[in-house]
Amino acid sequence: MNENRSITIQKNESCIYAGHDGTEYICYKKDSNFSFKSIKIPIPYFSQLLADYFDGQEITVYEKKLLNGIAKVSVTPIMEQILSETSKFSQYRGGLGYLYLDGKLLELLSIYLGEVLELDILMGKNISMSRTERTAIMEAKRIIDSQLAFAPSCEELSQQVHLSLTKLTRGFSSFYGMPIHQYVIEQRLTQAAQLLLDGDWNVGEVAAIVGYGKPSNFAAAFKKKYGVAPKHYRETRFNHTKQ
């Protein structure tokens, strides 16, 4: 479109934008390793999804954010898990593989839209809170996502985002449907499940990576969420996939 646009992506960041069938250039830092995934979704298909699932006001916000600009967000543990799972579509025969892939891409897109547009959507919630306070709460979430294993305490988060502890904890629960402590646990266990599936880590190593000091506490929390001990999780998922 005779228009130059650029964006810088750091480690564990991602972006979404509308292409125009023009030439794209990607530059990498010299003498460094990198790994990334690129997913292309036809704009007519994306527009049809918006029409099927959202109302007029939401569609306007989505199109403004995603079709007219470049939106960048941090990659969360659940995003990493879904991105990893997309490569497993080849385990299914023929059309079943593409059906599986479509499901994963829709799952990823729904989470991604939530991350990209949370400010616009949350601003519409009937919560008595200023824009500055809302922005601070969302920044607290991003801080947690970026350093999950060493997530700050609520008190530390309060200081970092310059918001009172009461407003932070209440606002976080209102926005994200769970207290900060529970959100941290959920994200850590999601990351742990992916490590157990994709890596050669033992349970103690995974526990340490995601921020648990005691493997026993990690094992108990993991079993409560997934219904199986972490040491048996990979075997259980593998058997389930083969059935």
Coordinates of C-alpha atoms in Angstrom, one line a residue:
M1 CA 0.0 0.0 0.0
N2 CA 3.0 2.3 -0.5
E3 CA 3.3 2.6 3.2
N4 CA 6.2 1.7 5.5
R5 CA 5.3 0.2 8.8
S6 CA 7.7 -1.5 11.3
I7 CA 7.7 -3.0 14.7
T8 CA 10.4 -4.4 17.0
I9 CA 9.7 -7.7 18.6
Q10 CA 11.6 -8.7 21.7
K11 CA 11.9 -12.1 23.4
N12 CA 8.4 -13.6 24.3
E13 CA 6.6 -10.9 22.4
S14 CA 4.2 -11.2 19.4
C15 CA 2.2 -9.0 17.1
I16 CA -0.8 -9.2 14.8
Y17 CA -1.5 -7.0 11.8
A18 CA -3.2 -7.0 8.4
G19 CA -1.0 -7.7 5.5
H20 CA -1.6 -6.2 2.0
D21 CA 0.2 -8.7 -0.2
G22 CA 3.2 -6.5 -0.4
T23 CA 6.9 -7.3 0.4
E24 CA 7.8 -7.8 4.0
Y25 CA 11.3 -7.7 5.5
I26 CA 12.4 -9.3 8.8
C27 CA 15.7 -8.3 10.3
Y28 CA 17.4 -10.3 13.1
K29 CA 20.0 -9.3 15.6
K30 CA 23.5 -10.4 14.6
D31 CA 25.1 -13.5 16.3
S32 CA 21.9 -14.5 18.1
N33 CA 19.6 -17.5 18.0
F34 CA 15.9 -17.1 17.4
S35 CA 12.8 -19.1 16.9
F36 CA 9.3 -17.9 15.9
K37 CA 6.0 -19.0 14.4
S38 CA 4.0 -17.1 11.8
I39 CA 0.3 -17.8 11.3
K40 CA -1.7 -16.3 8.4
I41 CA -5.5 -16.0 8.6
P42 CA -7.4 -14.8 5.5
I43 CA -9.0 -11.4 6.2
P44 CA -12.4 -12.5 4.8
Y45 CA -12.4 -15.4 7.2
F46 CA -11.4 -13.2 10.1
S47 CA -14.1 -10.7 9.2
Q48 CA -16.7 -13.5 9.1
L49 CA -15.6 -14.6 12.5
L50 CA -16.2 -11.1 13.8
A51 CA -19.6 -11.0 12.2
D52 CA -20.5 -14.4 13.7
Y53 CA -19.5 -13.8 17.3
F54 CA -19.5 -10.0 18.1
D55 CA -21.8 -7.1 18.0
G56 CA -21.3 -3.9 15.9
Q57 CA -19.4 -1.9 18.6
E58 CA -17.0 -4.7 19.3
I59 CA -16.4 -5.3 15.6
T60 CA -15.5 -1.7 15.1
V61 CA -12.9 -1.9 17.9
Y62 CA -11.4 -5.1 16.6
E63 CA -11.1 -3.8 13.0
K64 CA -9.6 -0.5 14.1
K65 CA -7.0 -2.3 16.3
L66 CA -6.2 -5.2 14.1
L67 CA -6.8 -4.2 10.5
N68 CA -5.6 -0.6 10.6
G69 CA -2.6 -0.9 12.9
I70 CA -0.1 -3.2 14.5
A71 CA -0.9 -4.7 17.9
K72 CA 1.8 -6.1 20.0
V73 CA 1.4 -8.2 23.2
S74 CA 3.5 -10.5 25.4
V75 CA 3.2 -14.2 24.8
T76 CA 1.6 -15.8 27.8
P77 CA 2.1 -19.4 29.0
I78 CA -1.3 -20.4 27.6
M79 CA -0.4 -18.9 24.2
E80 CA 2.9 -20.9 24.2
Q81 CA 0.9 -24.1 25.0
I82 CA -1.5 -23.6 22.1
L83 CA 1.2 -22.6 19.7
S84 CA 3.1 -25.8 20.6
E85 CA 0.0 -27.9 20.2
T86 CA -0.7 -26.6 16.6
S87 CA 2.2 -28.7 15.3
K88 CA 0.5 -31.9 16.5
F89 CA -2.2 -31.7 13.7
S90 CA -0.1 -34.1 11.6
Q91 CA -0.9 -36.9 14.1
Y92 CA -4.4 -36.9 12.7
R93 CA -5.4 -38.4 9.4
G94 CA -6.5 -36.1 6.5
G95 CA -9.2 -33.7 7.2
L96 CA -9.2 -34.5 10.9
G97 CA -5.8 -32.8 11.1
Y98 CA -7.1 -29.6 9.6
L99 CA -10.2 -29.7 11.8
Y100 CA -7.8 -30.0 14.8
L101 CA -5.7 -27.2 13.5
D102 CA -8.7 -24.9 13.0
G103 CA -9.8 -25.5 16.5
K104 CA -6.4 -24.6 17.9
L105 CA -6.1 -21.5 15.8
L106 CA -9.6 -20.4 17.0
E107 CA -8.5 -21.0 20.6
L108 CA -5.4 -19.0 20.1
L109 CA -7.2 -16.2 18.3
S110 CA -9.8 -15.9 21.1
I111 CA -7.0 -15.6 23.7
Y112 CA -5.0 -13.2 21.5
L113 CA -8.0 -10.9 20.9
G114 CA -8.5 -10.8 24.7
E115 CA -4.9 -9.7 25.2
V116 CA -4.9 -7.1 22.4
L117 CA -8.2 -5.6 23.2
E118 CA -8.5 -5.9 26.9
L119 CA -8.1 -2.2 27.4
D120 CA -11.0 -1.3 25.0
I121 CA -13.3 -4.0 26.3
L122 CA -12.6 -3.5 30.0
M123 CA -13.2 0.2 29.6
G124 CA -16.7 -0.7 28.8
K125 CA -17.3 -2.6 32.0
N126 CA -19.5 -1.0 34.6
I127 CA -16.8 -0.7 37.2
S128 CA -16.3 2.6 39.2
M129 CA -12.6 3.1 38.4
S130 CA -10.6 5.6 36.5
R131 CA -8.8 4.8 33.2
T132 CA -5.4 5.2 35.1
E133 CA -6.4 2.6 37.6
R134 CA -7.6 0.2 34.9
T135 CA -4.4 0.6 33.0
A136 CA -2.4 0.0 36.2
I137 CA -4.3 -3.3 36.8
M138 CA -3.6 -4.5 33.3
E139 CA 0.1 -3.6 33.7
A140 CA 0.2 -5.7 36.8
K141 CA -1.0 -8.7 34.8
R142 CA 1.6 -8.1 32.2
I143 CA 4.3 -7.9 34.9
I144 CA 3.1 -11.3 36.2
D145 CA 3.1 -12.9 32.7
S146 CA 6.6 -11.6 32.0
Q147 CA 8.2 -13.1 35.1
L148 CA 5.9 -15.9 36.1
A149 CA 8.3 -17.9 38.1
F150 CA 9.3 -14.9 40.2
A151 CA 6.0 -13.1 40.2
P152 CA 6.0 -10.1 42.6
S153 CA 3.8 -10.2 45.7
C154 CA 0.6 -8.2 45.7
E155 CA 2.3 -5.6 47.8
E156 CA 5.2 -5.4 45.3
L157 CA 2.9 -5.2 42.4
S158 CA 1.0 -2.4 44.1
Q159 CA 4.2 -0.4 44.4
Q160 CA 5.3 -1.1 40.8
V161 CA 2.1 0.0 39.2
H162 CA 1.5 2.8 41.7
L163 CA -1.9 1.7 42.8
S164 CA -3.2 1.0 46.3
L165 CA -3.2 -2.7 47.3
T166 CA -7.0 -2.7 47.8
K167 CA -7.7 -1.2 44.4
L168 CA -5.3 -3.5 42.7
T169 CA -6.6 -6.7 44.3
R170 CA -10.3 -5.8 43.9
G171 CA -9.8 -4.5 40.4
F172 CA -7.8 -7.6 39.3
S173 CA -10.5 -9.9 40.5
S174 CA -13.2 -7.9 38.7
F175 CA -11.3 -7.8 35.4
Y176 CA -9.9 -11.3 35.2
G177 CA -12.4 -13.3 37.3
M178 CA -10.0 -14.5 39.9
P179 CA -7.6 -13.2 42.6
I180 CA -4.0 -12.4 41.7
H181 CA -2.7 -15.4 43.7
Q182 CA -5.0 -17.8 41.8
Y183 CA -4.1 -16.3 38.5
V184 CA -0.4 -16.9 39.2
I185 CA -1.1 -20.5 40.1
E186 CA -3.2 -21.1 37.0
Q187 CA -0.5 -19.7 34.7
R188 CA 2.3 -21.6 36.4
L189 CA 0.5 -24.9 36.1
T190 CA -0.3 -24.3 32.5
Q191 CA 3.3 -23.6 31.8
A192 CA 4.3 -26.7 33.8
A193 CA 2.0 -28.9 31.8
Q194 CA 3.6 -27.7 28.5
L195 CA 7.1 -28.3 29.9
L196 CA 6.2 -31.8 30.9
L197 CA 4.9 -32.5 27.4
D198 CA 7.7 -30.9 25.4
G199 CA 10.8 -31.1 27.5
D200 CA 13.0 -33.6 29.2
W201 CA 12.6 -32.1 32.6
N202 CA 11.8 -34.1 35.7
V203 CA 9.1 -33.1 38.1
G204 CA 11.5 -31.3 40.4
E205 CA 13.1 -29.3 37.6
V206 CA 9.7 -28.3 36.2
A207 CA 8.5 -27.2 39.7
A208 CA 11.6 -25.0 40.1
I209 CA 11.2 -23.5 36.6
V210 CA 7.6 -22.4 37.2
G211 CA 8.3 -21.0 40.6
Y212 CA 7.5 -23.7 43.2
G213 CA 10.1 -24.1 46.0
K214 CA 8.8 -27.5 47.0
P215 CA 8.1 -30.2 44.4
S216 CA 5.5 -31.7 46.7
N217 CA 3.5 -28.5 46.7
F218 CA 3.7 -28.4 42.9
A219 CA 2.6 -32.0 42.6
A220 CA -0.4 -31.5 44.8
A221 CA -1.5 -28.3 42.9
F222 CA -0.9 -30.0 39.5
K223 CA -2.9 -33.1 40.4
K224 CA -5.8 -30.9 41.7
K225 CA -5.9 -29.0 38.3
Y226 CA -5.3 -31.9 35.9
G227 CA -6.4 -34.9 37.8
V228 CA -3.1 -36.7 37.4
A229 CA 0.3 -36.6 39.1
P230 CA 2.8 -34.6 37.0
K231 CA 5.1 -37.6 36.6
H232 CA 2.3 -39.4 34.7
Y233 CA 1.0 -36.4 32.8
R234 CA 2.9 -36.9 29.6
E235 CA 2.0 -40.6 29.4
T236 CA -1.6 -39.8 30.0
R237 CA -1.8 -37.2 27.3
F238 CA 0.1 -39.4 24.9
N239 CA -2.3 -42.3 25.4
H240 CA -5.3 -40.0 25.1
T241 CA -4.0 -38.7 21.8
K242 CA -3.5 -42.1 20.4
Q243 CA -7.0 -43.3 21.2

